[in-house]
Tab-separated table of C-alpha atoms and ligand atoms in Angstrom:
chain	number	residue	atom	x	y	z
A	1	MET	CA	26.825	13.437	-0.649
A	2	ARG	CA	24.895	13.410	-3.913
A	3	SER	CA	21.508	11.742	-3.947
A	4	ALA	CA	20.810	8.539	-5.852
A	5	THR	CA	18.592	10.572	-8.148
A	6	GLN	CA	21.500	12.914	-8.890
A	7	ILE	CA	24.024	10.111	-9.411
A	8	ALA	CA	21.731	8.316	-11.869
A	9	ALA	CA	21.171	11.610	-13.745
A	10	ASP	CA	24.915	12.291	-13.889
A	11	VAL	CA	25.644	8.781	-15.120
A	12	LYS	CA	23.045	9.236	-17.849
A	13	SER	CA	24.389	12.630	-18.922
A	14	GLY	CA	27.974	11.415	-18.898
A	15	ALA	CA	28.976	13.820	-16.101
A	16	THR	CA	30.226	10.777	-14.202
A	17	THR	CA	30.512	7.044	-14.835
A	18	ALA	CA	29.212	4.080	-12.901
A	19	GLU	CA	32.772	2.874	-12.474
A	20	ALA	CA	33.901	6.206	-11.012
A	21	GLU	CA	30.993	6.094	-8.535
A	22	LEU	CA	31.925	2.531	-7.648
A	23	ASP	CA	35.521	3.566	-6.999
A	24	LYS	CA	34.334	6.338	-4.671
A	25	SER	CA	32.229	3.846	-2.742
A	26	LEU	CA	34.989	1.282	-2.519
A	27	ALA	CA	37.420	3.925	-1.267
A	28	VAL	CA	35.136	4.732	1.675
A	29	VAL	CA	34.646	1.018	2.352
A	30	ALA	CA	38.419	0.513	2.316
A	31	ALA	CA	38.907	3.440	4.694
A	32	ARG	CA	36.224	2.582	7.244
A	33	ASN	CA	34.980	-0.995	7.003
A	34	GLU	CA	37.575	-2.435	9.328
A	35	GLU	CA	36.607	-0.018	12.072
A	36	LEU	CA	32.832	-0.118	11.539
A	37	ASN	CA	32.280	-3.756	10.394
A	38	VAL	CA	29.542	-2.766	7.959
A	39	PHE	CA	30.117	-5.218	5.110
A	40	LEU	CA	30.550	-8.928	5.754
A	41	TYR	CA	31.428	-9.368	2.100
A	42	VAL	CA	32.468	-6.852	-0.532
A	43	ASP	CA	31.740	-8.129	-4.022
A	44	GLU	CA	34.285	-6.004	-5.832
A	45	GLU	CA	34.414	-8.172	-8.916
A	46	GLY	CA	30.652	-8.448	-9.324
A	47	ALA	CA	30.167	-4.732	-8.670
A	48	ARG	CA	32.853	-3.870	-11.209
A	49	ALA	CA	31.125	-5.975	-13.870
A	50	GLN	CA	27.758	-4.336	-13.102
A	51	ALA	CA	29.273	-0.837	-13.272
A	52	ARG	CA	31.008	-1.586	-16.572
A	53	ALA	CA	27.764	-2.921	-18.021
A	54	VAL	CA	26.014	0.352	-17.098
A	55	ASP	CA	28.809	2.432	-18.633
A	56	GLU	CA	28.612	0.279	-21.752
A	57	GLN	CA	24.877	1.035	-21.984
A	58	VAL	CA	25.622	4.750	-21.697
A	59	ARG	CA	28.137	4.536	-24.542
A	60	ALA	CA	25.689	2.541	-26.646
A	61	GLY	CA	23.004	5.169	-26.024
A	62	ALA	CA	20.703	2.500	-24.528
A	63	GLU	CA	17.751	3.243	-22.271
A	64	LEU	CA	19.078	3.376	-18.681
A	65	GLY	CA	17.461	2.229	-15.475
A	66	ARG	CA	16.364	4.592	-12.695
A	67	LEU	CA	19.281	3.614	-10.452
A	68	ALA	CA	21.915	3.631	-13.201
A	69	GLY	CA	25.335	3.489	-11.573
A	70	VAL	CA	24.065	4.028	-8.024
A	71	PRO	CA	25.991	2.007	-5.418
A	72	ILE	CA	23.712	-0.003	-3.140
A	73	ALA	CA	24.277	-2.158	-0.040
A	74	LEU	CA	22.275	-5.350	0.540
A	75	LYS	CA	21.418	-6.786	3.934
A	76	ASP	CA	22.979	-10.208	4.198
A	77	ASN	CA	19.643	-12.009	4.490
A	78	LEU	CA	18.883	-11.207	0.832
A	79	CYS	CA	19.957	-13.840	-1.652
A	80	GLN	CA	22.271	-12.782	-4.438
A	81	ARG	CA	23.321	-15.433	-6.902
A	82	GLY	CA	26.822	-16.743	-6.230
A	83	VAL	CA	27.516	-14.242	-3.456
A	84	PRO	CA	28.003	-15.572	0.105
A	85	THR	CA	24.824	-15.006	2.130
A	86	THR	CA	25.113	-15.690	5.852
A	87	CYS	CA	22.305	-13.991	7.810
A	88	SER	CA	25.247	-13.254	10.121
A	89	SER	CA	25.043	-16.870	11.269
A	90	ARG	CA	27.717	-19.525	11.351
A	91	ILE	CA	25.089	-22.010	10.178
A	92	LEU	CA	25.122	-20.499	6.686
A	93	GLU	CA	28.885	-20.087	6.444
A	94	GLY	CA	30.093	-20.938	2.981
A	95	TRP	CA	26.637	-21.005	1.395
A	96	ARG	CA	26.156	-19.249	-1.928
A	97	PRO	CA	22.571	-18.863	-3.150
A	98	PRO	CA	21.794	-20.245	-6.588
A	99	TYR	CA	19.382	-17.394	-7.375
A	100	ASP	CA	18.716	-13.676	-6.873
A	101	ALA	CA	16.016	-12.399	-4.542
A	102	THR	CA	13.378	-10.521	-6.548
A	103	VAL	CA	14.458	-7.222	-4.969
A	104	VAL	CA	18.072	-7.889	-5.952
A	105	GLU	CA	17.014	-8.712	-9.487
A	106	ARG	CA	14.995	-5.480	-9.627
A	107	VAL	CA	17.699	-3.134	-8.317
A	108	LEU	CA	20.265	-4.684	-10.655
A	109	ALA	CA	17.855	-4.406	-13.579
A	110	ALA	CA	17.459	-0.711	-12.679
A	111	GLY	CA	21.226	-0.288	-13.009
A	112	ALA	CA	22.220	-0.193	-9.330
A	113	VAL	CA	25.675	-1.495	-8.464
A	114	ALA	CA	25.615	-3.953	-5.535
A	115	ILE	CA	28.734	-3.314	-3.443
A	116	GLY	CA	28.251	-6.168	-1.006
A	117	LYS	CA	26.398	-7.776	1.875
A	118	THR	CA	25.887	-5.982	5.169
A	119	ASN	CA	26.007	-7.157	8.753
A	120	LEU	CA	22.840	-7.827	10.750
A	121	ASP	CA	21.729	-9.378	13.981
A	122	GLU	CA	21.827	-13.151	13.464
A	123	PHE	CA	18.771	-14.071	11.362
A	124	ALA	CA	17.559	-10.481	11.925
A	125	MET	CA	16.856	-11.202	15.601
A	126	GLY	CA	17.952	-8.150	17.527
A	127	SER	CA	18.033	-4.380	17.652
A	128	SER	CA	21.746	-3.568	17.759
A	129	THR	CA	23.674	-5.975	15.428
A	130	GLU	CA	25.309	-7.313	18.595
A	131	THR	CA	23.923	-10.814	17.972
A	132	SER	CA	25.815	-11.127	14.664
A	133	ALA	CA	28.164	-14.119	14.674
A	134	PHE	CA	30.687	-11.867	12.935
A	135	GLY	CA	30.901	-9.071	15.504
A	136	PRO	CA	28.789	-5.939	15.883
A	137	THR	CA	28.615	-3.007	13.475
A	138	ARG	CA	29.573	0.387	14.888
A	139	ASN	CA	27.444	3.492	14.426
A	140	PRO	CA	29.331	5.763	11.984
A	141	LEU	CA	27.999	8.839	13.816
A	142	ASP	CA	29.536	7.645	17.111
A	143	PRO	CA	31.509	4.398	16.905
A	144	SER	CA	31.099	3.801	20.653
A	145	ARG	CA	27.392	3.222	20.023
A	146	VAL	CA	25.253	0.673	18.208
A	147	PRO	CA	23.771	1.472	14.795
A	148	GLY	CA	20.529	-0.254	15.794
A	149	GLY	CA	19.335	-3.450	14.217
A	150	SER	CA	18.745	-5.793	12.875
A	151	SER	CA	19.606	-4.013	9.591
A	152	GLY	CA	22.444	-2.135	11.334
A	153	GLY	CA	24.978	-2.809	8.578
A	154	SER	CA	22.736	-1.432	5.837
A	155	ALA	CA	21.990	1.682	7.898
A	156	ALA	CA	25.669	2.180	8.699
A	157	ALA	CA	26.630	1.767	5.026
A	158	VAL	CA	24.482	4.765	4.096
A	159	ALA	CA	25.338	6.793	7.212
A	160	ALA	CA	29.072	6.301	6.509
A	161	GLU	CA	28.469	7.215	2.839
A	162	MET	CA	29.801	3.876	1.638
A	163	THR	CA	26.664	3.718	-0.510
A	164	THR	CA	23.834	6.145	-1.216
A	165	ILE	CA	21.030	3.650	-0.644
A	166	ALA	CA	20.586	0.255	0.993
A	167	LEU	CA	18.025	-2.489	1.428
A	168	GLY	CA	17.006	-3.905	4.776
A	169	SER	CA	14.205	-6.019	6.166
A	170	ASP	CA	11.747	-5.117	8.899
A	171	THR	CA	9.932	-7.771	10.945
A	172	GLY	CA	9.403	-5.713	14.083
A	173	GLY	CA	11.323	-2.524	13.371
A	174	SER	CA	14.594	-3.590	11.791
A	175	ILE	CA	14.560	-0.865	9.136
A	176	ARG	CA	12.949	2.001	11.052
A	177	GLN	CA	14.925	1.583	14.292
A	178	PRO	CA	18.425	1.599	12.714
A	179	ALA	CA	17.301	4.390	10.365
A	180	ALA	CA	16.376	6.445	13.447
A	181	LEU	CA	19.636	5.659	15.227
A	182	CYS	CA	21.776	6.470	12.169
A	183	GLY	CA	19.912	9.614	11.041
A	184	LEU	CA	18.335	8.131	7.914
A	185	VAL	CA	14.984	7.731	6.231
A	186	GLY	CA	13.759	4.129	6.473
A	187	MET	CA	10.428	2.610	5.500
A	188	LYS	CA	8.572	-0.582	6.359
A	189	PRO	CA	6.193	-0.936	3.407
A	190	THR	CA	2.725	-2.487	3.504
A	191	TYR	CA	2.885	-6.263	3.857
A	192	GLY	CA	2.870	-7.726	0.358
A	193	LEU	CA	3.990	-4.563	-1.424
A	194	VAL	CA	7.550	-5.860	-1.835
A	195	SER	CA	8.254	-9.462	-2.793
A	196	ARG	CA	9.853	-11.607	-0.088
A	197	TYR	CA	11.150	-14.109	-2.648
A	198	GLY	CA	14.813	-14.634	-1.781
A	199	LEU	CA	14.588	-12.977	1.631
A	200	ILE	CA	15.678	-15.617	4.129
A	201	ALA	CA	12.586	-15.907	6.318
A	202	PHE	CA	12.505	-14.914	9.974
A	203	ALA	CA	8.754	-14.508	10.638
A	204	SER	CA	7.044	-14.789	7.273
A	205	SER	CA	3.770	-13.069	8.225
A	206	LEU	CA	5.662	-9.992	9.461
A	207	ASP	CA	8.777	-9.700	7.257
A	208	GLN	CA	8.976	-6.916	4.668
A	209	ILE	CA	11.923	-5.586	2.688
A	210	GLY	CA	12.332	-1.826	2.461
A	211	PRO	CA	14.653	1.082	1.692
A	212	PHE	CA	17.252	3.125	3.582
A	213	ALA	CA	18.368	6.488	2.209
A	214	LYS	CA	19.570	9.892	3.347
A	215	THR	CA	16.589	11.604	1.764
A	216	VAL	CA	12.881	10.925	1.435
A	217	GLU	CA	13.081	11.164	-2.342
A	218	ASP	CA	15.796	8.503	-2.591
A	219	ALA	CA	13.884	6.185	-0.267
A	220	ALA	CA	10.767	6.663	-2.421
A	221	LEU	CA	12.753	5.979	-5.587
A	222	LEU	CA	14.265	2.772	-4.212
A	223	LEU	CA	10.895	1.540	-2.967
A	224	GLU	CA	9.324	2.252	-6.356
A	225	VAL	CA	12.009	0.147	-8.017
A	226	ILE	CA	11.530	-2.884	-5.741
A	227	ALA	CA	7.746	-2.766	-5.194
A	228	GLY	CA	5.014	-4.420	-7.244
A	229	HIS	CA	3.559	-7.840	-7.817
A	230	ASP	CA	5.790	-10.889	-8.003
A	231	PRO	CA	4.324	-14.295	-8.899
A	232	MET	CA	7.155	-15.937	-6.917
A	233	ASP	CA	5.694	-14.692	-3.594
A	234	SER	CA	2.189	-15.949	-2.847
A	235	THR	CA	1.628	-13.062	-0.405
A	236	SER	CA	2.573	-10.425	-2.988
A	237	LEU	CA	-0.173	-7.869	-3.607
A	238	PRO	CA	-1.664	-8.076	-7.104
A	239	GLU	CA	-1.011	-4.439	-8.086
A	240	GLY	CA	2.062	-3.000	-9.717
A	241	SER	CA	4.467	-0.558	-8.100
A	242	PRO	CA	2.821	2.606	-6.743
A	243	SER	CA	3.811	6.078	-7.910
A	244	LEU	CA	5.817	7.527	-5.012
A	245	VAL	CA	8.528	9.889	-6.242
A	246	ALA	CA	5.954	11.977	-8.109
A	247	HIS	CA	4.089	12.569	-4.820
A	248	VAL	CA	6.997	13.304	-2.509
A	249	ASN	CA	6.214	17.026	-2.498
A	250	ASP	CA	2.444	16.668	-2.137
A	251	GLY	CA	2.573	17.986	1.449
A	252	VAL	CA	0.082	17.264	4.219
A	253	GLY	CA	-2.510	19.972	3.543
A	254	ALA	CA	-6.009	18.882	4.624
A	255	LYS	CA	-4.662	15.665	6.128
A	256	ARG	CA	-5.688	14.594	9.614
A	257	VAL	CA	-2.764	13.291	11.646
A	258	GLY	CA	-3.244	11.435	14.923
A	259	LEU	CA	-0.633	12.027	17.610
A	260	VAL	CA	-0.735	8.701	19.442
A	261	ARG	CA	-0.202	8.690	23.200
A	262	GLU	CA	1.052	5.070	23.243
A	263	LEU	CA	3.649	5.878	20.577
A	264	ILE	CA	5.480	8.348	22.801
A	265	GLU	CA	4.802	7.023	26.304
A	266	GLY	CA	8.017	5.843	27.924
A	267	ALA	CA	10.288	7.576	25.402
A	268	ASP	CA	13.061	9.873	26.608
A	269	ASP	CA	12.030	13.512	27.027
A	270	GLU	CA	14.168	14.628	24.104
A	271	VAL	CA	12.427	12.097	21.846
A	272	VAL	CA	8.977	13.240	22.990
A	273	ALA	CA	10.068	16.835	22.342
A	274	SER	CA	10.985	15.953	18.737
A	275	VAL	CA	7.629	14.272	18.138
A	276	THR	CA	5.776	17.253	19.621
A	277	ARG	CA	7.737	19.609	17.430
A	278	ALA	CA	7.018	17.404	14.389
A	279	ALA	CA	3.299	17.705	15.135
A	280	GLU	CA	3.667	21.503	15.178
A	281	VAL	CA	5.477	21.481	11.841
A	282	LEU	CA	2.803	19.300	10.257
A	283	ARG	CA	0.098	21.584	11.664
A	284	ALA	CA	1.862	24.637	10.246
A	285	ALA	CA	1.979	22.829	6.890
A	286	GLY	CA	-1.800	22.501	6.882
A	287	ALA	CA	-2.489	19.223	8.677
A	288	GLU	CA	-5.032	18.921	11.438
A	289	ILE	CA	-3.453	17.300	14.508
A	290	VAL	CA	-5.694	15.112	16.639
A	291	GLU	CA	-4.465	13.619	19.899
A	292	LEU	CA	-5.605	10.049	20.293
A	293	SER	CA	-5.050	6.842	22.190
A	294	ILE	CA	-4.764	3.291	20.832
A	295	PRO	CA	-4.456	1.132	23.968
A	296	GLU	CA	-3.957	-2.087	21.941
A	297	ILE	CA	-0.497	-0.810	20.964
A	298	LYS	CA	0.688	-1.773	24.440
A	299	LEU	CA	-0.086	-5.431	23.746
A	300	GLY	CA	2.052	-5.484	20.615
A	301	LEU	CA	5.368	-6.447	22.142
A	302	SER	CA	3.977	-9.475	24.011
A	303	ALA	CA	2.074	-10.740	20.981
A	304	TYR	CA	5.119	-10.238	18.738
A	305	TYR	CA	7.392	-12.231	21.044
A	306	LEU	CA	5.052	-15.207	20.698
A	307	LEU	CA	4.214	-14.927	17.001
A	308	ALA	CA	7.668	-14.049	15.633
A	309	PRO	CA	9.510	-16.802	17.552
A	310	ALA	CA	6.746	-19.316	16.653
A	311	GLU	CA	7.234	-18.595	12.958
A	312	ALA	CA	11.008	-18.515	13.363
A	313	SER	CA	11.074	-21.912	15.067
A	314	SER	CA	9.369	-23.340	12.005
A	315	ASN	CA	11.360	-21.354	9.409
A	316	LEU	CA	14.722	-22.173	10.966
A	317	ALA	CA	14.014	-25.923	10.993
A	318	ARG	CA	15.394	-26.003	7.453
A	319	PHE	CA	18.937	-25.369	8.697
A	320	ASP	CA	19.726	-28.975	9.469
A	321	GLY	CA	23.253	-29.516	8.177
A	322	VAL	CA	21.907	-31.157	5.022
A	323	ARG	CA	20.717	-28.450	2.677
A	324	TYR	CA	22.679	-25.296	3.451
A	325	GLY	CA	26.021	-24.173	4.796
A	326	LEU	CA	27.540	-25.688	7.901
A	327	ARG	CA	27.612	-29.415	8.676
A	328	VAL	CA	29.137	-30.862	11.826
A	329	ASP	CA	29.651	-34.584	11.210
A	330	ALA	CA	28.459	-37.106	13.781
A	331	GLU	CA	27.692	-40.846	14.053
A	332	ASN	CA	24.123	-40.589	12.689
A	333	VAL	CA	21.809	-38.045	11.064
A	334	THR	CA	20.028	-36.950	14.247
A	335	ALA	CA	23.319	-36.393	16.026
A	336	MET	CA	24.604	-34.496	12.963
A	337	ASN	CA	21.487	-32.245	12.975
A	338	GLU	CA	21.952	-31.559	16.661
A	339	ALA	CA	25.682	-30.907	16.509
A	340	THR	CA	25.244	-28.616	13.491
A	341	ARG	CA	22.467	-26.571	15.100
A	342	THR	CA	24.246	-26.433	18.456
A	343	LEU	CA	27.370	-24.988	16.902
A	344	GLY	CA	25.715	-23.064	14.066
A	345	PHE	CA	23.147	-20.968	15.950
A	346	GLY	CA	23.971	-18.245	18.468
A	347	ALA	CA	22.319	-17.709	21.852
A	348	GLU	CA	19.586	-15.292	20.724
A	349	VAL	CA	18.511	-17.529	17.837
A	350	LYS	CA	18.360	-20.511	20.183
A	351	ARG	CA	16.293	-18.469	22.641
A	352	ARG	CA	13.794	-17.604	19.874
A	353	ILE	CA	13.577	-21.212	18.645
A	354	MET	CA	12.876	-22.393	22.191
A	355	LEU	CA	10.292	-19.650	22.837
A	356	GLY	CA	8.557	-20.454	19.557
A	357	THR	CA	8.619	-24.211	20.003
A	358	TYR	CA	7.142	-23.790	23.467
A	359	ALA	CA	4.419	-21.409	22.277
A	360	LEU	CA	3.386	-23.895	19.575
A	361	SER	CA	3.527	-27.095	21.624
A	362	ALA	CA	0.455	-29.184	22.396
A	363	GLY	CA	-1.292	-27.939	25.503
A	364	TYR	CA	0.203	-24.429	25.229
A	365	TYR	CA	-0.795	-23.563	21.668
A	366	ASP	CA	-4.160	-21.999	22.608
A	367	ALA	CA	-2.802	-20.173	25.637
A	368	TYR	CA	0.159	-18.620	23.828
A	369	TYR	CA	0.151	-18.739	20.043
A	370	GLY	CA	-3.651	-18.687	19.763
A	371	GLN	CA	-3.940	-15.836	22.236
A	372	ALA	CA	-1.291	-13.816	20.416
A	373	LEU	CA	-3.190	-14.266	17.162
A	374	LYS	CA	-6.273	-12.800	18.820
A	375	VAL	CA	-4.252	-9.805	19.999
A	376	ARG	CA	-3.012	-9.366	16.465
A	377	THR	CA	-6.596	-9.285	15.190
A	378	GLN	CA	-7.444	-6.679	17.833
A	379	MET	CA	-4.460	-4.615	16.749
A	380	ILE	CA	-5.644	-4.697	13.139
A	381	SER	CA	-9.156	-3.565	14.205
A	382	ALA	CA	-7.757	-0.828	16.431
A	383	PHE	CA	-5.670	0.658	13.629
A	384	ARG	CA	-8.574	0.328	11.226
A	385	ALA	CA	-10.747	2.295	13.660
A	386	ALA	CA	-8.047	4.944	14.042
A	387	TYR	CA	-7.849	5.348	10.274
A	388	GLN	CA	-11.583	6.070	10.209
A	389	GLN	CA	-10.762	9.202	12.183
A	390	VAL	CA	-7.405	10.277	10.768
A	391	ASP	CA	-5.281	9.739	7.661
A	392	LEU	CA	-1.913	9.155	9.310
A	393	LEU	CA	-0.513	8.556	12.786
A	394	LEU	CA	2.503	10.173	14.383
A	395	GLY	CA	4.805	8.938	17.136
A	396	ALA	CA	8.388	8.148	18.056
A	397	THR	CA	10.392	5.487	16.225
A	398	THR	CA	12.514	4.511	19.214
A	399	PRO	CA	12.491	5.326	22.930
A	400	SER	CA	16.022	6.791	22.810
A	401	VAL	CA	18.907	7.776	20.574
A	402	ALA	CA	21.616	5.214	19.747
A	403	PHE	CA	22.741	3.343	22.875
A	404	GLN	CA	26.137	2.044	23.944
A	405	PHE	CA	27.465	-1.422	23.206
A	406	GLY	CA	26.563	-3.828	25.993
A	407	GLU	CA	23.940	-1.473	27.401
A	408	LYS	CA	21.058	-3.825	26.582
A	409	SER	CA	22.716	-6.977	25.259
A	410	GLU	CA	22.745	-8.724	28.656
A	411	ASN	CA	19.045	-8.100	29.179
A	412	PRO	CA	16.774	-9.446	26.408
A	413	MET	CA	13.739	-7.589	27.760
A	414	ALA	CA	15.526	-4.209	27.628
A	415	MET	CA	16.597	-4.985	24.055
A	416	TYR	CA	13.089	-6.093	23.049
A	417	LEU	CA	11.699	-2.795	24.365
A	418	SER	CA	13.676	-0.917	21.679
A	419	ASP	CA	10.943	-1.946	19.245
A	420	VAL	CA	7.854	-1.142	21.267
A	421	PHE	CA	6.869	1.680	18.874
A	422	THR	CA	7.643	-0.151	15.627
A	423	ILE	CA	6.207	-3.656	16.196
A	424	PRO	CA	2.483	-2.688	16.025
A	425	THR	CA	2.812	-1.736	12.327
A	426	ASN	CA	4.215	-5.161	11.454
A	427	LEU	CA	1.417	-6.905	13.351
A	428	ALA	CA	-1.145	-4.807	11.467
A	429	GLY	CA	0.555	-5.418	8.101
A	430	GLU	CA	0.599	-1.683	7.453
A	431	ALA	CA	3.222	0.885	6.456
A	432	ALA	CA	5.388	3.298	8.453
A	433	VAL	CA	8.361	5.540	7.808
A	434	SER	CA	11.028	6.881	10.131
A	435	VAL	CA	12.494	10.272	9.294
A	436	PRO	CA	15.296	12.067	11.147
A	437	PHE	CA	13.910	15.015	13.081
A	438	GLY	CA	16.051	16.846	15.585
A	439	LEU	CA	19.049	15.827	17.657
A	440	GLY	CA	19.363	14.630	21.221
A	441	ALA	CA	21.594	16.244	23.844
A	442	SER	CA	24.414	13.911	22.771
A	443	GLY	CA	24.201	15.325	19.251
A	444	LEU	CA	22.806	12.049	17.936
A	445	PRO	CA	19.784	11.938	15.628
A	446	ILE	CA	16.205	11.312	16.722
A	447	GLY	CA	13.738	9.540	14.432
A	448	VAL	CA	10.086	10.461	14.183
A	449	GLN	CA	7.641	7.865	12.871
A	450	LEU	CA	4.663	8.375	10.572
A	451	LEU	CA	2.279	5.436	10.252
A	452	GLY	CA	-0.465	4.844	7.730
A	453	PRO	CA	-2.920	2.216	6.525
A	454	GLY	CA	-2.035	-0.321	3.847
A	455	ARG	CA	-0.746	1.263	0.635
A	456	SER	CA	-0.354	4.721	2.177
A	457	GLU	CA	3.345	4.911	1.237
A	458	ALA	CA	2.941	7.992	-0.977
A	459	ALA	CA	1.214	9.944	1.814
A	460	LEU	CA	3.827	8.780	4.336
A	461	PHE	CA	6.721	9.947	2.186
A	462	ALA	CA	4.948	13.263	1.553
A	463	GLY	CA	4.535	13.743	5.318
A	464	ALA	CA	8.149	12.777	5.956
A	465	ARG	CA	9.233	15.252	3.286
A	466	VAL	CA	7.463	18.098	5.127
A	467	LEU	CA	9.529	17.260	8.216
A	468	GLU	CA	12.692	16.932	6.145
A	469	ILE	CA	12.164	20.393	4.629
A	470	ALA	CA	11.597	21.864	8.111
A	471	GLU	CA	14.992	20.432	9.074
A	472	GLY	CA	16.570	22.317	6.184
A	473	ARG	CA	17.338	19.269	4.014
B	501	LIG	N1	14.284	-6.314	17.105
B	501	LIG	C1	13.165	-7.124	16.744
B	501	LIG	C2	13.505	-8.567	16.995
B	501	LIG	O1	14.521	-8.809	17.525
B	501	LIG	C3	12.797	-6.900	15.303
B	501	LIG	C4	13.756	-7.502	14.365
B	501	LIG	C5	13.394	-7.313	12.927
B	501	LIG	O2	12.590	-6.455	12.572
B	501	LIG	N2	13.978	-8.139	12.104
B	501	LIG	O3	12.779	-9.458	16.681
């Protein structure tokens, strides 16, 4: 498959047209979407209009955007004006946002063609897409297995070559984990680098939007397009978009990389072997590898499962049968709220709302929510200390390759453990990238994770690129 960079260049030169690229995408969607359940909604009409507008610009000799004519998939928790947006929840059924998320506005302004909205775990709560109210997505590399989650649909769209790039969101690993399980590059940017305006909130202090792509360069390009200050998000960093693509081939020479014990402990042997081999490749490329331990990482999962549900219980209060989507009528307003939420939310979302409400309730607040906040502060200090010693950290993205349907869905704790290596980055508000590196015995891809301090995206992509080159891509 051609890269996004190549497609945009070909559209500009006239070697192809945006409409022809759209037709190719739609043909793959038509052939495989029924089996894989990647797109909840295909916006053929909207995409056609966007593609024609790009081709019109080409004919008029106008200045083209960096994603001119590149098909893109959008996770269905990103608002796109007039296009159904469900968060894979029945509670939003029928709702059409009256505005574009900032990231949607930016990719469209860059000339990308938005094919449609992809499946996710309901409200992004999950690691397999199995909690979607509209059925799970299948992993294109092995349809008997999950694609990961919660951005499983966006990952599957790229893995199945329905689109070249996709956007997801990552609160505790929801970009990096599916990227690892589908053999893609996926990045969770620094908190505040990408505007959250128009991202339907799960846990606002942890949520970040980021890119999926087959190559490091495409992921860097997409992140460059969406990053940079946005006055509509009060947590948006003040600076503009960083220069990433230009640094993709900077390498890791003279960098110190910490191989973190807690980021491989408990992973399958084949995953540990990939991480070890990645360390060797980085060393051969000029990096100094330092083995280190960050014990606080082990506290991440527990803190996350108090903080994220606490924020979710507050964020999801807005779905009351009045303002958005579903309404189940009843004799009075309170009964209507209750009936709507009872029918509209699935089991995992209800579990999170209950966990969060409990953690925030009077008498328990200090013991649970307050305590988790302290752990979060410790995590931030621990990473800060690590980055005094080294430039980047290295570990696994996930404990295993893609798992089977049903393997973890009956046991929330087993499912939650899928994100043990990714959650610490969200708690610290820092950046991390997952890059495919090696295959497991089943032939499925393994993801290796590089982590860095805030605003280290350029160095992370450069490190990921070294691993990508070693894999012959
Ligand atoms: N799997 C984690 C959860 O269920 C992370 C989800 C996410 O990053 N959106 O909360």
